[in-house]
mmCIF file of C-alpha atoms and ligand atoms in Angstrom:
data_model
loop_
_atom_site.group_PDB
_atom_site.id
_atom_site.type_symbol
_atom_site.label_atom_id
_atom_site.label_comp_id
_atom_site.label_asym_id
_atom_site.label_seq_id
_atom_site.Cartn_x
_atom_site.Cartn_y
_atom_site.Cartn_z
ATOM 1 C CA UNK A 5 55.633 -38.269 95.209
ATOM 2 C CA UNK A 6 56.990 -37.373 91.674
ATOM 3 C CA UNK A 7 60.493 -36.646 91.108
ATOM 4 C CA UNK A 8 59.378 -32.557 90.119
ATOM 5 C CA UNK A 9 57.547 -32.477 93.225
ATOM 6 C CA UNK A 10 60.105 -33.950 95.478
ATOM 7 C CA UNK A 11 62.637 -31.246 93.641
ATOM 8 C CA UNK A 12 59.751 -28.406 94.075
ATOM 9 C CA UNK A 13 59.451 -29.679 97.833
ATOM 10 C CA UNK A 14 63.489 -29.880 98.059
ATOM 11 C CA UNK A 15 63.840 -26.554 96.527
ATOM 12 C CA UNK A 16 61.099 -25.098 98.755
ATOM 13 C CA UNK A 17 62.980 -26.548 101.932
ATOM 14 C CA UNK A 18 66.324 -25.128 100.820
ATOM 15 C CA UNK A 19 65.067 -21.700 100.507
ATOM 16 C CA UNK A 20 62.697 -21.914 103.865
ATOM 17 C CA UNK A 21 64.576 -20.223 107.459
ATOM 18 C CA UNK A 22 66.026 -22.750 109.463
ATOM 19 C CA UNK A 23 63.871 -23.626 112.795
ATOM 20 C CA UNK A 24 65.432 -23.251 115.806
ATOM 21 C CA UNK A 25 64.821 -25.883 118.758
ATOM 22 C CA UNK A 26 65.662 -25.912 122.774
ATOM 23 C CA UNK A 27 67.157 -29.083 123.810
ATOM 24 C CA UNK A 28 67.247 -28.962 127.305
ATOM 25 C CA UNK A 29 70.363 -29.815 129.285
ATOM 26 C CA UNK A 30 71.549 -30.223 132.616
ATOM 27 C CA UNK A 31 69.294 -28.148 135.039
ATOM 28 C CA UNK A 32 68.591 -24.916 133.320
ATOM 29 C CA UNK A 33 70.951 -25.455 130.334
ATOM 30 C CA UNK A 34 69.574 -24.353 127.050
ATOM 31 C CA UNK A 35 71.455 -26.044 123.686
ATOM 32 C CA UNK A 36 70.058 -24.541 120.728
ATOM 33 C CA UNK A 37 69.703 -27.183 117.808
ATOM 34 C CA UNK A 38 69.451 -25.029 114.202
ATOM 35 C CA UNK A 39 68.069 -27.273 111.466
ATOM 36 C CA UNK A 40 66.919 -27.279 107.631
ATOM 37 C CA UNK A 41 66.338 -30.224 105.955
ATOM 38 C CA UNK A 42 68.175 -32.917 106.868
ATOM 39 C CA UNK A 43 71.047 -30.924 108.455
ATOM 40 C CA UNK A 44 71.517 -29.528 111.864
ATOM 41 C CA UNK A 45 73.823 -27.618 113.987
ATOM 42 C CA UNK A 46 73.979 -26.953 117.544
ATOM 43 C CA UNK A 47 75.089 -23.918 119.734
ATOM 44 C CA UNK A 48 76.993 -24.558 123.158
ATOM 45 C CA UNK A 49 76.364 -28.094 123.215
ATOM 46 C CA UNK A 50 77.823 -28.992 127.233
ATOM 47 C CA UNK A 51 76.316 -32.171 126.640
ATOM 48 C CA UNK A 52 76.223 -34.334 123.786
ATOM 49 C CA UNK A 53 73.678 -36.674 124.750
ATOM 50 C CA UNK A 54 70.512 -34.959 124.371
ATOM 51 C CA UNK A 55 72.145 -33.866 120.886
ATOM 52 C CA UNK A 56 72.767 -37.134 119.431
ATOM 53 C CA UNK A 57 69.005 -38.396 120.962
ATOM 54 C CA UNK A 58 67.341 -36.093 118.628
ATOM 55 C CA UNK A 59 69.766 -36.153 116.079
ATOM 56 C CA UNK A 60 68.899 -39.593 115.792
ATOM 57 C CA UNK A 61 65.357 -39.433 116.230
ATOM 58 C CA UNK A 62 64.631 -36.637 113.839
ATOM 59 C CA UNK A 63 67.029 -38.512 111.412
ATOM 60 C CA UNK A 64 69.598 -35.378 110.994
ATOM 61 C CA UNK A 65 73.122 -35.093 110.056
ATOM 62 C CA UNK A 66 75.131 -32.921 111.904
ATOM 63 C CA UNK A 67 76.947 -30.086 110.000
ATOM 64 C CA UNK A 68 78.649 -27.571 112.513
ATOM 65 C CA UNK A 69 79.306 -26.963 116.038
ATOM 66 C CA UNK A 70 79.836 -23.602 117.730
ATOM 67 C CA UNK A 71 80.818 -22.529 120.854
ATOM 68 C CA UNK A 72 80.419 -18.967 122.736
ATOM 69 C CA UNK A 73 82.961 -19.798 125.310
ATOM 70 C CA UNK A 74 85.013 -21.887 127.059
ATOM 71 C CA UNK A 75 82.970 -23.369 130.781
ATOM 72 C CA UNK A 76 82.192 -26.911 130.671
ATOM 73 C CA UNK A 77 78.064 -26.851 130.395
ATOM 74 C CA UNK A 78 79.055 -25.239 127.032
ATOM 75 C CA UNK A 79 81.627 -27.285 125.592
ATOM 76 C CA UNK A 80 81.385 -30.567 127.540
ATOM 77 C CA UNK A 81 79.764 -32.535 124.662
ATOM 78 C CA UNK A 82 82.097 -31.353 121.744
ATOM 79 C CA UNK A 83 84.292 -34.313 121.831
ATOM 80 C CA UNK A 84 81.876 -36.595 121.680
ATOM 81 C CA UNK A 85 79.854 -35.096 118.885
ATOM 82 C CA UNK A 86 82.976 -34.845 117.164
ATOM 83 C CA UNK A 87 83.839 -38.495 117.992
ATOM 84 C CA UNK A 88 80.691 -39.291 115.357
ATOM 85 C CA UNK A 89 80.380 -36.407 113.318
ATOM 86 C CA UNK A 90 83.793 -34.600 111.567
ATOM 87 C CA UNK A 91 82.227 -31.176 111.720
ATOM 88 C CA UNK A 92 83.939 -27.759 112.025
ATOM 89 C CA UNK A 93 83.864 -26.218 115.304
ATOM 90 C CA UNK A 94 83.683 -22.468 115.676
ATOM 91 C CA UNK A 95 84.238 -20.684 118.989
ATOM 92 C CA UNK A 96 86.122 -17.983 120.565
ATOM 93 C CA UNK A 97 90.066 -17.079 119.629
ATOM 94 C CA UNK A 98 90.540 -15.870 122.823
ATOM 95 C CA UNK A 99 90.301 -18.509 124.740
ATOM 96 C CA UNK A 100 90.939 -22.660 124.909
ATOM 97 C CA UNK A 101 88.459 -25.095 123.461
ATOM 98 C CA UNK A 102 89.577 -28.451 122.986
ATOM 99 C CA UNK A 103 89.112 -29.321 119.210
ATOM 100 C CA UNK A 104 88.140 -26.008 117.715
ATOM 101 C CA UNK A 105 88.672 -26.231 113.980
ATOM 102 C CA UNK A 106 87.899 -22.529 113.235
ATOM 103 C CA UNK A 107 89.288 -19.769 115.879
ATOM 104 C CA UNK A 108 86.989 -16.189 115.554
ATOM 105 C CA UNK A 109 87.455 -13.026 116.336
ATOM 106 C CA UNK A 110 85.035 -9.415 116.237
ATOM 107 C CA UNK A 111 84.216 -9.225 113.024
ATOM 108 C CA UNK A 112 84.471 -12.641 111.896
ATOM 109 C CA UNK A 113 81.830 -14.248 109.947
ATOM 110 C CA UNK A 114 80.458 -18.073 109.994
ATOM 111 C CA UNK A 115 78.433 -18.980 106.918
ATOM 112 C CA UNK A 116 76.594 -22.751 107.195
ATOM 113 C CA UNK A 117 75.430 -22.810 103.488
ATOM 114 C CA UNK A 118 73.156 -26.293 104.589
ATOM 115 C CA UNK A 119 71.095 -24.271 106.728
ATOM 116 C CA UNK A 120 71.407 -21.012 105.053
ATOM 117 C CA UNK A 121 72.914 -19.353 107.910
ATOM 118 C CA UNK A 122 75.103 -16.310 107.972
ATOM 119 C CA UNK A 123 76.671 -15.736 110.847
ATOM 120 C CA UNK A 124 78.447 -11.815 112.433
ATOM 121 C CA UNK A 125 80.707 -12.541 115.634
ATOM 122 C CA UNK A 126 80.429 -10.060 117.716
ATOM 123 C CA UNK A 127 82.848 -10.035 120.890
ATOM 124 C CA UNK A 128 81.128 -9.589 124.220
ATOM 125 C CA UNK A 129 83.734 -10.416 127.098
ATOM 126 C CA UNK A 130 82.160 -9.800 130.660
ATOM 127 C CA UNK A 131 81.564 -13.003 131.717
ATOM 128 C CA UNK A 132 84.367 -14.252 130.426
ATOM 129 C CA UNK A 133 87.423 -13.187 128.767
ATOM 130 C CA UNK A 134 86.979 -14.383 125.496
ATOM 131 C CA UNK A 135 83.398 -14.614 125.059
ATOM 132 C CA UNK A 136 81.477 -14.176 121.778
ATOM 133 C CA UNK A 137 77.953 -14.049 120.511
ATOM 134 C CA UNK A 138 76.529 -15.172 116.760
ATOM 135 C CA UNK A 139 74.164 -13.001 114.953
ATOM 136 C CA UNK A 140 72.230 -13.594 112.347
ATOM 137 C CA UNK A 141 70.583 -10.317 111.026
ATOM 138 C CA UNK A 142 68.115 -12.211 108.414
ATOM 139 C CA UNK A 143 67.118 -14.856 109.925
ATOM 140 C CA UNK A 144 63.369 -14.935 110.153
ATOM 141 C CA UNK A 145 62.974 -11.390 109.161
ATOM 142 C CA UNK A 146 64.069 -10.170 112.308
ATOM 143 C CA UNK A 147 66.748 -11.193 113.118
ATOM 144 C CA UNK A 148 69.013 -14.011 115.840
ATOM 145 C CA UNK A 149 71.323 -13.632 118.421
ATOM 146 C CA UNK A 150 72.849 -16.405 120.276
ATOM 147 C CA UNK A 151 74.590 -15.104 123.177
ATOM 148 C CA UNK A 152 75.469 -18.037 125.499
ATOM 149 C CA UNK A 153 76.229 -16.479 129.452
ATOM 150 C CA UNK A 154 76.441 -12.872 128.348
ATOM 151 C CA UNK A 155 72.529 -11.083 128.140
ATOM 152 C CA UNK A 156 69.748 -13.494 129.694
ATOM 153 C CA UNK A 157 66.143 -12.791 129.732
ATOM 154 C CA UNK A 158 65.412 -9.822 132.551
ATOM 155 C CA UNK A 159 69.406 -10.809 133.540
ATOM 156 C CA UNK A 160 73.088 -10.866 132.438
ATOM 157 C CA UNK A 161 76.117 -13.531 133.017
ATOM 158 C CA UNK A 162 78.140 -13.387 136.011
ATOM 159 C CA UNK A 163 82.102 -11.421 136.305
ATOM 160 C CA UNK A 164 83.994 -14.605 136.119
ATOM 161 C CA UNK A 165 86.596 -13.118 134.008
ATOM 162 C CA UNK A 166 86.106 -9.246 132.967
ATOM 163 C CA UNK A 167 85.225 -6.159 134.492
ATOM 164 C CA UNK A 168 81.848 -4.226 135.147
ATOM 165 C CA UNK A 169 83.089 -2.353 132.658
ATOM 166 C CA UNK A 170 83.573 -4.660 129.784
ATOM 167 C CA UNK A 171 79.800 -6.171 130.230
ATOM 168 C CA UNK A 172 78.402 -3.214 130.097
ATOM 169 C CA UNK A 173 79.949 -2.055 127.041
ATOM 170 C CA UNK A 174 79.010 -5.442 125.406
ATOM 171 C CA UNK A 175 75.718 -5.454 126.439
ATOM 172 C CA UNK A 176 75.519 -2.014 124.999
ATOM 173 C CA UNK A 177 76.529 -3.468 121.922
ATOM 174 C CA UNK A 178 73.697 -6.129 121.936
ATOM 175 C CA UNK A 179 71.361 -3.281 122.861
ATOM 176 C CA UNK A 180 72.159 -1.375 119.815
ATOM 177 C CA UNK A 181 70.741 -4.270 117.503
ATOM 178 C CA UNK A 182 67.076 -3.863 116.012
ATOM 179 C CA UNK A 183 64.818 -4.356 118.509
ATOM 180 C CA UNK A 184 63.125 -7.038 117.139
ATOM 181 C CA UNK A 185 65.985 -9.601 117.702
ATOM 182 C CA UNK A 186 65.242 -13.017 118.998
ATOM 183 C CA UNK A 187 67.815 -13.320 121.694
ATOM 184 C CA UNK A 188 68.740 -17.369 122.646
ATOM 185 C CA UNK A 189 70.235 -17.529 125.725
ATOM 186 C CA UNK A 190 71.734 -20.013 127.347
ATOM 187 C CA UNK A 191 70.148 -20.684 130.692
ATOM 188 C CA UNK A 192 66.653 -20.739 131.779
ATOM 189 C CA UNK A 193 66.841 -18.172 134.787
ATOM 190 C CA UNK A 194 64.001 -15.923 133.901
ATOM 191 C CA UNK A 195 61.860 -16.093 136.483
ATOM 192 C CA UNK A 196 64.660 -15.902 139.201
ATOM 193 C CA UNK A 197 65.733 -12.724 137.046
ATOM 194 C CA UNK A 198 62.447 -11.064 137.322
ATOM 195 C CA UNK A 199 62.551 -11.552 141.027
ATOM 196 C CA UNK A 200 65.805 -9.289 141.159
ATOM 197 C CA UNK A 201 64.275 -6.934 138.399
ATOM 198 C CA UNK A 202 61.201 -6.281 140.874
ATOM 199 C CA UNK A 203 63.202 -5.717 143.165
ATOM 200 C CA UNK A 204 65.285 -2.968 141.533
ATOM 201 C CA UNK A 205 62.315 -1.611 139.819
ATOM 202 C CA UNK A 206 59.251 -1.916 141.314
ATOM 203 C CA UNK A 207 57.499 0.318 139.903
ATOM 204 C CA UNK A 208 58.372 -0.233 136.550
ATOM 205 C CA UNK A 209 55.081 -0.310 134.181
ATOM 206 C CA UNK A 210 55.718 -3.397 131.619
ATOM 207 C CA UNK A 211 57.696 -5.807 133.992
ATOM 208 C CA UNK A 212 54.001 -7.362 135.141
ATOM 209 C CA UNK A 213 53.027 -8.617 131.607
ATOM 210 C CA UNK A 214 56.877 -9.646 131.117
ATOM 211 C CA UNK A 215 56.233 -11.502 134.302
ATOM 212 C CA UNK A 216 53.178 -12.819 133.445
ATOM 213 C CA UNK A 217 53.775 -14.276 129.753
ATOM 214 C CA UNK A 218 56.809 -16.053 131.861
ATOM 215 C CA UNK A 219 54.779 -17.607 134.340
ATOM 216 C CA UNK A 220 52.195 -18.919 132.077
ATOM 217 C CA UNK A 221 55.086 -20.341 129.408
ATOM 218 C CA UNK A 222 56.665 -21.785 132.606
ATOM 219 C CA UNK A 223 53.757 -23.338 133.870
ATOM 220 C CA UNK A 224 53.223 -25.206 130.850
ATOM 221 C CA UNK A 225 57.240 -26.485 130.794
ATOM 222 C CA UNK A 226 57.939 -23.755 127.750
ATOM 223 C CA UNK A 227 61.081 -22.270 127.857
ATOM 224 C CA UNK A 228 60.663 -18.564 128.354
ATOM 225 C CA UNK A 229 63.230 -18.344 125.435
ATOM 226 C CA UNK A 230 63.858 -16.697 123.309
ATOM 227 C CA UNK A 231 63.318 -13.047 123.914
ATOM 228 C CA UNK A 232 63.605 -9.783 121.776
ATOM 229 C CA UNK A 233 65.546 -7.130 122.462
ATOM 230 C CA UNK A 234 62.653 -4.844 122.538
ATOM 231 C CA UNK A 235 61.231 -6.731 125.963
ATOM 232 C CA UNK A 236 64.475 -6.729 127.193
ATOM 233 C CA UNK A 237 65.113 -2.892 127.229
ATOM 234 C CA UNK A 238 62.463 -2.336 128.595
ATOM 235 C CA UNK A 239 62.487 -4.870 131.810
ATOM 236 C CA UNK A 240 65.906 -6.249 132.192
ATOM 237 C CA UNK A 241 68.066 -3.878 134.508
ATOM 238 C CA UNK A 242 71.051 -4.491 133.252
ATOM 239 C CA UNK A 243 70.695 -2.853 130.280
ATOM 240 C CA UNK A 244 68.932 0.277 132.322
ATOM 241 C CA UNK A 245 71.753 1.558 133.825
ATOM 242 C CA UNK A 246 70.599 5.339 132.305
ATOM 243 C CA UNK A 247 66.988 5.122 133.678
ATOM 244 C CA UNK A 248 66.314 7.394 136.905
ATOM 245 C CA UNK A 249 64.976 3.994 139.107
ATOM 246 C CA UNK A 250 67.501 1.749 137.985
ATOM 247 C CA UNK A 251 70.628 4.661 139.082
ATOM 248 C CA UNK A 252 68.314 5.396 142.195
ATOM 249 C CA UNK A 253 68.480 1.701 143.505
ATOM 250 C CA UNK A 254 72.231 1.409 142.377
ATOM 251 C CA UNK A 255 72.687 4.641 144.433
ATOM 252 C CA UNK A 256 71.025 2.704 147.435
ATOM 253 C CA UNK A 257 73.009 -0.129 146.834
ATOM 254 C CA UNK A 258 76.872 1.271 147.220
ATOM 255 C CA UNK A 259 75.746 4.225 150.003
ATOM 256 C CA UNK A 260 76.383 7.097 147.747
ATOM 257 C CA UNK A 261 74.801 9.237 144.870
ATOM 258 C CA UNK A 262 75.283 7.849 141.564
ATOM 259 C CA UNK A 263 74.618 10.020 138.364
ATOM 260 C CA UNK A 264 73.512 9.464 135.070
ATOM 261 C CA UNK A 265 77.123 9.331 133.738
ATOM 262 C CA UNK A 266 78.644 6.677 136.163
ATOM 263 C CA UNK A 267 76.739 4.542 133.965
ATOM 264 C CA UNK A 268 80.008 1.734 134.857
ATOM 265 C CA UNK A 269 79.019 2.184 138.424
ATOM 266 C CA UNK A 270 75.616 1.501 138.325
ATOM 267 C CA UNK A 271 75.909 -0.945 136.296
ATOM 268 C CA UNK A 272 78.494 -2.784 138.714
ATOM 269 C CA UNK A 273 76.512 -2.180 141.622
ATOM 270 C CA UNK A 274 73.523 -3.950 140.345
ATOM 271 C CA UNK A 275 75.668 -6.910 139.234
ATOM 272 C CA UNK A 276 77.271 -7.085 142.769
ATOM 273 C CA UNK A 277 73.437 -6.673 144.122
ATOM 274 C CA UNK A 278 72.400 -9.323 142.083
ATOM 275 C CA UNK A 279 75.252 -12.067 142.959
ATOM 276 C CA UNK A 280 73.847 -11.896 146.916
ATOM 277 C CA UNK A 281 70.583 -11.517 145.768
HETATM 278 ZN ZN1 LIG B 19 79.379 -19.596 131.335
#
């Protein structure tokens, strides 16, 4: 290659979306690796081994680490990817993070100029206190949200730390993005999810193809990840607390009539469902 074609193809790479990539960790662990060029960074990386093995392989430098919050199988591998590379780390305020260089808040923003990503934090405590998600409202058009533990595919994170009440209100804040987000979660639990979804809304029309496209993506060791935000209103029950079936089953649930504006209720009583589901 010529030196004005390696600068076109440089030039061409610089300007191109970064790819995003699973790396599979622990049992249903999800660490999503963001790279351009020759530079990567990785999101909620519990464990640094399967970081540095394609780090490595694919002959990438790593530029930035970020963190959604504070449990273990999210932060376990900082140190050691630290240990190599001297890299900022991003993550919550609100909570402690060995080795955070950078401490955000709502409304903080994280630009990675190698990769051309440009980062909103938005806060989303539920599942736990401090817990944030990263948003980038360009990327690929569309649109990226990586939300660790907080909204899964057809699912949500568990209460460890907040209320009912908190979730919901960050989930509704998730909801409110365009609906063609790409929504990286952090755990593989879809099809376990869609279980609980069928239950609390059997009849629903679009939860069979949702089901389906999982099943097939499953079968051939895909991740069902990511989602949109479009498929996710419209099959995952925990951002349905207003539809008729959803309030109906919640109703069943806690023994009493729930209405449309108990929407905190509902939404607490399908979570509680869920846990002894
Ligand atoms: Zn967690």
């Amino acid at each position: 290659m010529n030196d004005t074609n390696r600068a076109a193809q440089a030039n061409r790479a610089d300007r191109a979306d970064y790819q995003i990539v699973p790396l599979p960790a622990f049992n249903d662990n999800y660490i999503w690796l963001l790279r351009r060029g020759d530079q990567a960074a990785v999101v909620d990386p519990g464990d640094a081994g399967p970081v540095l093995q394609y780090l490595d392989q694919q002959q990438l430098s790593l530029c930035a680490i970020l963190a959604t919050h504070h449990h273990g199988d999210h932060v376990g591998g900082i140190a050691a990817l630290r240990a190599r590379y001297t890299v900022p780390v991003y993550g919550p305020a609100a909570e402690a993070i060995d080795l955070l260089t950078d401490r955000l808040d709502d409304g903080a923003r994280v630009e990675l100029p190698q990769l051309g990503a440009s980062f909103e934090v938005l806060a989303v405590p539920g599942h736990t206190r401090g817990h944030i998600a990263y948003y980038d409202r360009n990327h690929q058009g569309c649109g990226s949200l990586f939300c660790g533990d907080t909204l899964f595919a057809c699912g949500c994170g568990r209460l460890f730390e907040g209320t009912a009440k908190q979730m919901r209100h960050s989930l509704a804040r998730l909801a409110a993005l365009p609906e063609a987000t790409c929504i990286y979660c952090a755990h593989e639990y879809t099809e376990a999810n869609i279980r609980f979804a069928r239950a609390i809304e059997p009849d629903n029309a679009d939860l069979p193809a949702y089901a389906a496209e999982v099943a097939r993506l499953r079968a051939a060791n895909r991740p069902s990840l990511p989602t949109t935000l479009g498929a996710e209103l419209r099959v995952n029950p925990f951002l349905r607390w207003g539809i008729p079936a959803v309030i109906e089953a919640a109703s069943r649930f806690v023994g009493k009539p729930l209405l449309k504006q108990d929407a905190d209720e509902v939404f607490a009583a399908i979570r509680s469902w869920k846990n002894g589901f």
